[in-house]
Amino acid sequence: MTFKNEKGIHTDFKERMTYGDYLDLDSILNAQHRLSGHHDEMLFIVIHQVSELWLKLTIHEIQAASEAIQSGNFDSAFKKLARVSKIQNQIIQAWDVLATMTPAEYLEFRDYLGQASGFQSYQYRMVEFALGYKTPHVLKIYEKDPELHAMLKEAYEAPGLYDVAIEALAKSGFDINQEVLERDYTKTYEANESVEAAWIEVYQNVEKYWDLYELAEKLVDIEDWMQQWRFRHMKTVERIIGHKTGTGGSSGVGYLKKVLDHYFFPELWNVRTKL
Ligand code: HEM
């Protein structure tokens, strides 16, 4: 028997799963522990947690998109990659909320963070790994946690989304150098002429290679948004801490500017000049 109030809404949840049960809201909503007790620390914690949740979905979608590309199911991959871009858009907007925090407000609780820093975000590194940028330092950070370490190592050693896209080029008959197809996935991807030649051919024959062309543009979207996220992070950090060193021990803004120079899918950007 079910109980409903006059608006037709269920009111008897004794035997039923509630909204909160399903979403495990008790765990999520009780995970904001302000160490300083300062008002603005809540914003700082929530922004990071929200970003980590979106990163979780990003990893989930990229993994599924990679599998779809491997099995030649391009439409399904495009749907997932389009979702990744929308998520990226969301986390970029989050900087607007964080930028309402002034340097004085941040200083109220900064010392409580100790050496904790987004630099140690293992999900962020998993996204970078999936995009072919292999920075192993996070493996060292999580050495003491065998389960997490094993998960990170697996992601570190796996081919990235771009490797899978290059395989798709080879499967479509493009002459891709063997050294690229058999490359060491623990190394950051580096540009290769045979891959660039293949993408040029794709962009010059859009109708013929529509799936590969659309895949290329979806990858460019993701890289573009990733760079915009990095840029907004760098500028928001400059606005809040100026050129102080980071809690994670880096030079701070100087370091964040430097990572902006990295290209995930270099040939797809070179193609723009070569066409
Ligand atoms: C007041 C806000 C913030 C400040 C002052 C700040 C500062 C910094 C600094 C200085 C670094 C360089 C590493 C270090 O020395 O610590 C860094 C790295 C990082 N931060 Fe933030 N951050 C802030 C907010 C965020 C938010 C909201 C996220 C979202 C998850 C985030 C994610 C990251 C990531 C992923 C890195 C590593 C970047 C890389 O290695 O390329 N940060 N942050």
mmCIF file of C-alpha atoms and ligand atoms in Angstrom:
data_model
loop_
_atom_site.group_PDB
_atom_site.id
_atom_site.type_symbol
_atom_site.label_atom_id
_atom_site.label_comp_id
_atom_site.label_asym_id
_atom_site.label_seq_id
_atom_site.Cartn_x
_atom_site.Cartn_y
_atom_site.Cartn_z
ATOM 1 C CA MET A 1 0.000 0.000 0.000
ATOM 2 C CA THR A 2 1.328 3.475 -0.842
ATOM 3 C CA PHE A 3 0.599 6.754 0.938
ATOM 4 C CA LYS A 4 0.235 9.949 -1.029
ATOM 5 C CA ASN A 5 -0.611 13.427 0.185
ATOM 6 C CA GLU A 6 -3.227 15.655 -1.452
ATOM 7 C CA LYS A 7 -0.693 16.634 -4.175
ATOM 8 C CA GLY A 8 -0.121 12.997 -5.101
ATOM 9 C CA ILE A 9 3.376 12.981 -3.588
ATOM 10 C CA HIS A 10 4.534 9.815 -1.758
ATOM 11 C CA THR A 11 4.783 10.356 1.987
ATOM 12 C CA ASP A 12 5.466 6.854 3.335
ATOM 13 C CA PHE A 13 9.125 6.032 2.833
ATOM 14 C CA LYS A 14 9.573 3.347 5.486
ATOM 15 C CA GLU A 15 9.859 0.554 2.941
ATOM 16 C CA ARG A 16 10.899 2.706 0.048
ATOM 17 C CA MET A 17 14.147 4.075 -1.160
ATOM 18 C CA THR A 18 14.154 7.854 -0.907
ATOM 19 C CA TYR A 19 15.834 10.451 -3.077
ATOM 20 C CA GLY A 20 18.526 10.876 -0.411
ATOM 21 C CA ASP A 21 19.144 7.110 -0.174
ATOM 22 C CA TYR A 22 19.507 6.738 -3.911
ATOM 23 C CA LEU A 23 21.978 9.611 -4.181
ATOM 24 C CA ASP A 24 23.778 8.785 -0.932
ATOM 25 C CA LEU A 25 23.277 12.408 0.023
ATOM 26 C CA ASP A 26 24.251 11.778 3.644
ATOM 27 C CA SER A 27 27.797 11.003 2.521
ATOM 28 C CA ILE A 28 27.984 13.837 0.031
ATOM 29 C CA LEU A 29 26.400 16.562 2.152
ATOM 30 C CA ASN A 30 28.390 15.642 5.235
ATOM 31 C CA ALA A 31 31.732 15.857 3.473
ATOM 32 C CA GLN A 32 32.297 19.623 3.834
ATOM 33 C CA HIS A 33 34.592 20.056 6.826
ATOM 34 C CA ARG A 34 35.784 23.622 7.248
ATOM 35 C CA LEU A 35 39.070 23.371 9.126
ATOM 36 C CA SER A 36 39.204 27.103 9.861
ATOM 37 C CA GLY A 37 35.501 27.547 10.508
ATOM 38 C CA HIS A 38 35.759 30.618 8.255
ATOM 39 C CA HIS A 39 32.665 31.396 6.154
ATOM 40 C CA ASP A 40 34.429 31.415 2.741
ATOM 41 C CA GLU A 41 36.123 28.049 3.250
ATOM 42 C CA MET A 42 32.734 26.463 2.405
ATOM 43 C CA LEU A 43 32.884 27.961 -1.110
ATOM 44 C CA PHE A 44 36.451 26.698 -1.547
ATOM 45 C CA ILE A 45 35.516 23.134 -0.524
ATOM 46 C CA VAL A 46 32.309 22.978 -2.552
ATOM 47 C CA ILE A 47 33.954 24.264 -5.759
ATOM 48 C CA HIS A 48 36.630 21.592 -5.502
ATOM 49 C CA GLN A 49 34.143 18.832 -4.741
ATOM 50 C CA VAL A 50 31.859 19.844 -7.590
ATOM 51 C CA SER A 51 34.837 19.905 -9.974
ATOM 52 C CA GLU A 52 35.895 16.438 -8.814
ATOM 53 C CA LEU A 53 32.382 15.074 -9.429
ATOM 54 C CA TRP A 54 32.412 16.478 -12.955
ATOM 55 C CA LEU A 55 35.894 14.992 -13.467
ATOM 56 C CA LYS A 56 34.481 11.625 -12.429
ATOM 57 C CA LEU A 57 31.829 11.845 -15.137
ATOM 58 C CA THR A 58 34.415 13.097 -17.655
ATOM 59 C CA ILE A 59 36.586 10.008 -17.081
ATOM 60 C CA HIS A 60 33.530 7.756 -17.370
ATOM 61 C CA GLU A 61 32.512 9.354 -20.686
ATOM 62 C CA ILE A 62 36.014 9.392 -22.203
ATOM 63 C CA GLN A 63 36.499 5.704 -21.382
ATOM 64 C CA ALA A 64 33.205 4.818 -23.048
ATOM 65 C CA ALA A 65 34.001 7.043 -26.051
ATOM 66 C CA SER A 66 37.397 5.336 -26.493
ATOM 67 C CA GLU A 67 35.739 1.903 -26.467
ATOM 68 C CA ALA A 68 33.139 3.084 -28.970
ATOM 69 C CA ILE A 69 35.836 4.389 -31.338
ATOM 70 C CA GLN A 70 37.737 1.106 -31.018
ATOM 71 C CA SER A 71 34.659 -0.821 -32.083
ATOM 72 C CA GLY A 72 33.955 1.599 -34.944
ATOM 73 C CA ASN A 73 30.816 2.956 -33.284
ATOM 74 C CA PHE A 74 31.520 6.610 -34.060
ATOM 75 C CA ASP A 75 28.024 8.017 -33.462
ATOM 76 C CA SER A 76 28.023 6.708 -29.922
ATOM 77 C CA ALA A 77 31.513 8.154 -29.337
ATOM 78 C CA PHE A 78 30.463 11.585 -30.669
ATOM 79 C CA LYS A 79 27.553 11.704 -28.249
ATOM 80 C CA LYS A 80 29.865 11.032 -25.314
ATOM 81 C CA LEU A 81 32.558 13.438 -26.423
ATOM 82 C CA ALA A 82 29.950 16.172 -26.904
ATOM 83 C CA ARG A 83 28.891 15.551 -23.297
ATOM 84 C CA VAL A 84 32.500 15.901 -22.136
ATOM 85 C CA SER A 85 32.679 19.341 -23.787
ATOM 86 C CA LYS A 86 29.494 20.431 -22.017
ATOM 87 C CA ILE A 87 30.927 19.279 -18.676
ATOM 88 C CA GLN A 88 34.094 21.222 -19.355
ATOM 89 C CA ASN A 89 31.959 24.262 -20.023
ATOM 90 C CA GLN A 90 30.323 23.810 -16.601
ATOM 91 C CA ILE A 91 33.594 23.610 -14.692
ATOM 92 C CA ILE A 92 34.909 26.652 -16.504
ATOM 93 C CA GLN A 93 31.827 28.598 -15.331
ATOM 94 C CA ALA A 94 32.666 27.532 -11.773
ATOM 95 C CA TRP A 95 35.633 29.936 -11.844
ATOM 96 C CA ASP A 96 33.164 32.853 -11.874
ATOM 97 C CA VAL A 97 31.818 31.687 -8.536
ATOM 98 C CA LEU A 98 35.272 31.168 -7.039
ATOM 99 C CA ALA A 99 36.465 34.576 -8.283
ATOM 100 C CA THR A 100 34.005 36.198 -5.834
ATOM 101 C CA MET A 101 36.501 35.209 -3.119
ATOM 102 C CA THR A 102 38.986 38.006 -2.381
ATOM 103 C CA PRO A 103 42.673 37.549 -1.431
ATOM 104 C CA ALA A 104 41.834 38.658 2.121
ATOM 105 C CA GLU A 105 39.105 36.028 2.440
ATOM 106 C CA TYR A 106 41.374 33.251 1.128
ATOM 107 C CA LEU A 107 44.142 34.255 3.534
ATOM 108 C CA GLU A 108 41.750 33.609 6.427
ATOM 109 C CA PHE A 109 42.028 29.850 5.863
ATOM 110 C CA ARG A 110 44.934 29.224 3.457
ATOM 111 C CA ASP A 111 47.304 28.056 6.200
ATOM 112 C CA TYR A 112 44.833 25.347 7.202
ATOM 113 C CA LEU A 113 45.324 23.654 3.807
ATOM 114 C CA GLY A 114 48.914 22.689 4.656
ATOM 115 C CA GLN A 115 50.451 21.197 1.514
ATOM 116 C CA ALA A 116 47.135 20.086 0.020
ATOM 117 C CA SER A 117 46.770 21.265 -3.590
ATOM 118 C CA GLY A 118 44.812 20.491 -6.746
ATOM 119 C CA PHE A 119 48.216 19.385 -8.003
ATOM 120 C CA GLN A 120 47.480 16.117 -6.175
ATOM 121 C CA SER A 121 44.080 15.624 -7.866
ATOM 122 C CA TYR A 122 44.291 12.057 -9.149
ATOM 123 C CA GLN A 123 41.150 12.397 -11.225
ATOM 124 C CA TYR A 124 42.609 15.442 -12.994
ATOM 125 C CA ARG A 125 45.711 13.368 -13.805
ATOM 126 C CA MET A 126 43.491 10.539 -15.048
ATOM 127 C CA VAL A 127 41.912 12.991 -17.490
ATOM 128 C CA GLU A 128 45.377 14.128 -18.580
ATOM 129 C CA PHE A 129 46.428 10.475 -18.997
ATOM 130 C CA ALA A 130 43.323 9.832 -21.093
ATOM 131 C CA LEU A 131 44.317 12.798 -23.262
ATOM 132 C CA GLY A 132 47.837 11.385 -23.698
ATOM 133 C CA TYR A 133 49.673 13.726 -21.297
ATOM 134 C CA LYS A 134 51.584 11.395 -18.983
ATOM 135 C CA THR A 135 52.861 13.093 -15.853
ATOM 136 C CA PRO A 136 53.866 10.260 -13.512
ATOM 137 C CA HIS A 137 54.365 12.335 -10.331
ATOM 138 C CA VAL A 138 50.834 11.589 -9.076
ATOM 139 C CA LEU A 139 51.690 7.862 -8.971
ATOM 140 C CA LYS A 140 54.359 8.660 -6.402
ATOM 141 C CA ILE A 141 51.950 10.724 -4.298
ATOM 142 C CA TYR A 142 49.532 7.786 -4.006
ATOM 143 C CA GLU A 143 52.094 5.010 -3.517
ATOM 144 C CA LYS A 144 50.839 4.403 0.034
ATOM 145 C CA ASP A 145 47.319 3.585 -1.185
ATOM 146 C CA PRO A 146 47.698 0.319 -3.188
ATOM 147 C CA GLU A 147 44.158 0.270 -4.611
ATOM 148 C CA LEU A 148 44.265 3.855 -5.841
ATOM 149 C CA HIS A 149 47.830 3.454 -7.031
ATOM 150 C CA ALA A 150 46.868 0.387 -9.109
ATOM 151 C CA MET A 151 43.965 2.289 -10.686
ATOM 152 C CA LEU A 152 46.218 5.236 -11.551
ATOM 153 C CA LYS A 153 48.925 2.978 -12.938
ATOM 154 C CA GLU A 154 46.441 1.250 -15.190
ATOM 155 C CA ALA A 155 45.265 4.626 -16.534
ATOM 156 C CA TYR A 156 48.880 5.764 -16.903
ATOM 157 C CA GLU A 157 49.838 2.715 -18.965
ATOM 158 C CA ALA A 158 46.717 2.658 -21.131
ATOM 159 C CA PRO A 159 46.443 4.162 -24.616
ATOM 160 C CA GLY A 160 44.774 7.570 -24.586
ATOM 161 C CA LEU A 161 41.808 8.838 -26.567
ATOM 162 C CA TYR A 162 44.135 10.216 -29.233
ATOM 163 C CA ASP A 163 45.950 6.868 -29.591
ATOM 164 C CA VAL A 164 42.589 5.284 -30.264
ATOM 165 C CA ALA A 165 41.790 8.005 -32.834
ATOM 166 C CA ILE A 166 45.130 7.352 -34.575
ATOM 167 C CA GLU A 167 44.325 3.631 -34.644
ATOM 168 C CA ALA A 168 41.044 4.569 -36.348
ATOM 169 C CA LEU A 169 43.058 6.464 -38.990
ATOM 170 C CA ALA A 170 45.194 3.356 -39.567
ATOM 171 C CA LYS A 171 42.109 1.119 -39.777
ATOM 172 C CA SER A 172 40.707 3.459 -42.448
ATOM 173 C CA GLY A 173 43.766 2.788 -44.566
ATOM 174 C CA PHE A 174 46.023 5.731 -43.701
ATOM 175 C CA ASP A 175 49.721 4.951 -43.649
ATOM 176 C CA ILE A 176 50.595 5.614 -40.010
ATOM 177 C CA ASN A 177 54.175 4.921 -38.895
ATOM 178 C CA GLN A 178 54.511 1.673 -36.983
ATOM 179 C CA GLU A 179 56.444 3.435 -34.199
ATOM 180 C CA VAL A 180 53.324 5.508 -33.454
ATOM 181 C CA LEU A 181 50.994 2.513 -33.464
ATOM 182 C CA GLU A 182 53.307 0.581 -31.153
ATOM 183 C CA ARG A 183 54.398 3.526 -29.036
ATOM 184 C CA ASP A 184 55.125 3.373 -25.311
ATOM 185 C CA TYR A 185 51.890 4.662 -23.764
ATOM 186 C CA THR A 186 53.625 5.692 -20.556
ATOM 187 C CA LYS A 187 55.225 8.556 -22.512
ATOM 188 C CA THR A 188 53.470 11.783 -23.401
ATOM 189 C CA TYR A 189 52.268 11.750 -26.993
ATOM 190 C CA GLU A 190 54.531 13.578 -29.446
ATOM 191 C CA ALA A 191 53.638 14.858 -32.910
ATOM 192 C CA ASN A 192 54.356 12.593 -35.864
ATOM 193 C CA GLU A 193 54.460 13.448 -39.573
ATOM 194 C CA SER A 194 52.488 10.416 -40.754
ATOM 195 C CA VAL A 195 49.641 11.346 -38.389
ATOM 196 C CA GLU A 196 49.707 14.950 -39.558
ATOM 197 C CA ALA A 197 49.606 13.850 -43.216
ATOM 198 C CA ALA A 198 46.592 11.654 -42.468
ATOM 199 C CA TRP A 199 44.655 14.463 -40.751
ATOM 200 C CA ILE A 200 45.461 16.838 -43.620
ATOM 201 C CA GLU A 201 43.982 14.293 -46.021
ATOM 202 C CA VAL A 202 40.889 13.990 -43.815
ATOM 203 C CA TYR A 203 40.378 17.766 -43.680
ATOM 204 C CA GLN A 204 40.851 18.047 -47.439
ATOM 205 C CA ASN A 205 38.275 15.323 -48.096
ATOM 206 C CA VAL A 206 35.633 16.032 -45.523
ATOM 207 C CA GLU A 207 32.762 14.221 -47.286
ATOM 208 C CA LYS A 208 34.803 11.077 -47.831
ATOM 209 C CA TYR A 209 36.110 10.889 -44.249
ATOM 210 C CA TRP A 210 33.166 12.459 -42.415
ATOM 211 C CA ASP A 211 33.473 10.269 -39.264
ATOM 212 C CA LEU A 212 37.195 10.931 -38.882
ATOM 213 C CA TYR A 213 36.657 14.619 -39.583
ATOM 214 C CA GLU A 214 33.947 14.854 -36.931
ATOM 215 C CA LEU A 215 36.120 12.900 -34.498
ATOM 216 C CA ALA A 216 38.990 15.346 -35.099
ATOM 217 C CA GLU A 217 36.743 18.333 -34.407
ATOM 218 C CA LYS A 218 35.360 16.734 -31.238
ATOM 219 C CA LEU A 219 38.945 16.256 -30.021
ATOM 220 C CA VAL A 220 39.787 19.875 -30.834
ATOM 221 C CA ASP A 221 36.712 20.955 -28.817
ATOM 222 C CA ILE A 222 37.949 19.007 -25.803
ATOM 223 C CA GLU A 223 41.476 20.384 -26.028
ATOM 224 C CA ASP A 224 40.189 23.915 -26.543
ATOM 225 C CA TRP A 225 37.968 23.705 -23.423
ATOM 226 C CA MET A 226 40.773 22.088 -21.436
ATOM 227 C CA GLN A 227 43.039 25.029 -22.263
ATOM 228 C CA GLN A 228 40.309 27.471 -21.321
ATOM 229 C CA TRP A 229 39.900 25.711 -17.979
ATOM 230 C CA ARG A 230 43.679 25.932 -17.433
ATOM 231 C CA PHE A 231 43.672 29.612 -18.386
ATOM 232 C CA ARG A 232 40.772 30.509 -16.078
ATOM 233 C CA HIS A 233 42.450 28.558 -13.257
ATOM 234 C CA MET A 234 45.708 30.434 -13.798
ATOM 235 C CA LYS A 235 43.986 33.851 -13.918
ATOM 236 C CA THR A 236 41.746 33.137 -10.898
ATOM 237 C CA VAL A 237 44.799 31.980 -8.954
ATOM 238 C CA GLU A 238 46.657 35.179 -9.943
ATOM 239 C CA ARG A 239 43.660 37.233 -8.838
ATOM 240 C CA ILE A 240 43.555 35.524 -5.442
ATOM 241 C CA ILE A 241 47.213 34.830 -4.533
ATOM 242 C CA GLY A 242 49.182 36.936 -7.022
ATOM 243 C CA HIS A 243 52.632 35.423 -7.595
ATOM 244 C CA LYS A 244 52.978 33.609 -4.273
ATOM 245 C CA THR A 245 54.121 29.978 -4.389
ATOM 246 C CA GLY A 246 51.396 27.298 -4.355
ATOM 247 C CA THR A 247 50.436 25.137 -1.361
ATOM 248 C CA GLY A 248 51.611 22.170 -3.462
ATOM 249 C CA GLY A 249 55.119 23.682 -3.628
ATOM 250 C CA SER A 250 55.229 24.947 -7.224
ATOM 251 C CA SER A 251 56.063 28.488 -8.321
ATOM 252 C CA GLY A 252 52.281 29.074 -8.550
ATOM 253 C CA VAL A 253 51.092 31.228 -11.463
ATOM 254 C CA GLY A 254 54.441 30.744 -13.266
ATOM 255 C CA TYR A 255 53.909 26.962 -13.219
ATOM 256 C CA LEU A 256 50.272 27.253 -14.305
ATOM 257 C CA LYS A 257 51.283 29.487 -17.243
ATOM 258 C CA LYS A 258 53.865 26.959 -18.349
ATOM 259 C CA VAL A 259 51.439 24.027 -18.563
ATOM 260 C CA LEU A 260 49.336 26.132 -20.947
ATOM 261 C CA ASP A 261 52.049 25.592 -23.577
ATOM 262 C CA HIS A 262 51.278 21.884 -23.815
ATOM 263 C CA TYR A 263 49.317 20.546 -26.802
ATOM 264 C CA PHE A 264 47.443 17.254 -26.326
ATOM 265 C CA PHE A 265 46.651 16.636 -30.013
ATOM 266 C CA PRO A 266 49.451 18.590 -31.749
ATOM 267 C CA GLU A 267 48.786 17.539 -35.349
ATOM 268 C CA LEU A 268 45.170 18.672 -35.146
ATOM 269 C CA TRP A 269 46.430 22.179 -34.400
ATOM 270 C CA ASN A 270 49.209 22.042 -37.016
ATOM 271 C CA VAL A 271 46.623 21.097 -39.626
ATOM 272 C CA ARG A 272 45.081 24.558 -39.239
ATOM 273 C CA THR A 273 48.265 26.148 -40.537
ATOM 274 C CA LYS A 274 48.940 23.589 -43.222
ATOM 275 C CA LEU A 275 45.545 23.557 -44.947
HETATM 276 C C1 HEM B 1 41.670 29.799 -4.391
HETATM 277 C C2 HEM B 1 41.591 28.862 -5.309
HETATM 278 C C3 HEM B 1 42.775 28.167 -5.904
HETATM 279 C C4 HEM B 1 44.097 28.461 -5.794
HETATM 280 C C5 HEM B 1 44.757 29.637 -5.052
HETATM 281 C C6 HEM B 1 44.806 27.440 -6.546
HETATM 282 C C7 HEM B 1 46.182 27.399 -6.696
HETATM 283 C C8 HEM B 1 46.871 26.454 -7.393
HETATM 284 C C9 HEM B 1 48.297 26.443 -7.605
HETATM 285 C C10 HEM B 1 49.236 27.536 -7.124
HETATM 286 C C11 HEM B 1 48.600 25.335 -8.287
HETATM 287 C C12 HEM B 1 50.002 24.853 -8.721
HETATM 288 C C13 HEM B 1 50.459 23.733 -7.826
HETATM 289 C C14 HEM B 1 50.795 24.214 -6.422
HETATM 290 O O1 HEM B 1 51.922 24.676 -6.207
HETATM 291 O O2 HEM B 1 49.915 24.117 -5.532
HETATM 292 C C15 HEM B 1 47.366 24.612 -8.556
HETATM 293 C C16 HEM B 1 47.263 23.429 -9.252
HETATM 294 C C17 HEM B 1 46.074 22.801 -9.530
HETATM 295 N N1 HEM B 1 44.834 23.179 -9.095
HETATM 296 FE FE1 HEM B 1 44.346 24.880 -8.165
HETATM 297 N N2 HEM B 1 43.895 26.565 -7.088
HETATM 298 C C18 HEM B 1 42.653 26.969 -6.713
HETATM 299 C C19 HEM B 1 41.466 26.341 -7.062
HETATM 300 C C20 HEM B 1 41.340 25.158 -7.750
HETATM 301 C C21 HEM B 1 40.101 24.515 -8.057
HETATM 302 C C22 HEM B 1 38.698 25.009 -7.727
HETATM 303 C C23 HEM B 1 40.396 23.358 -8.719
HETATM 304 C C24 HEM B 1 39.406 22.381 -9.198
HETATM 305 C C25 HEM B 1 39.553 21.083 -9.114
HETATM 306 C C26 HEM B 1 41.851 23.293 -8.814
HETATM 307 C C27 HEM B 1 42.574 22.280 -9.401
HETATM 308 C C28 HEM B 1 43.929 22.281 -9.599
HETATM 309 C C29 HEM B 1 44.617 21.283 -10.390
HETATM 310 C C30 HEM B 1 43.997 20.109 -11.108
HETATM 311 C C31 HEM B 1 45.965 21.626 -10.360
HETATM 312 C C32 HEM B 1 47.108 20.919 -11.106
HETATM 313 C C33 HEM B 1 47.353 21.673 -12.402
HETATM 314 C C34 HEM B 1 48.521 21.141 -13.228
HETATM 315 O O3 HEM B 1 49.422 20.492 -12.693
HETATM 316 O O4 HEM B 1 48.499 21.388 -14.442
HETATM 317 N N3 HEM B 1 42.390 24.415 -8.237
HETATM 318 N N4 HEM B 1 46.318 25.318 -7.999
#
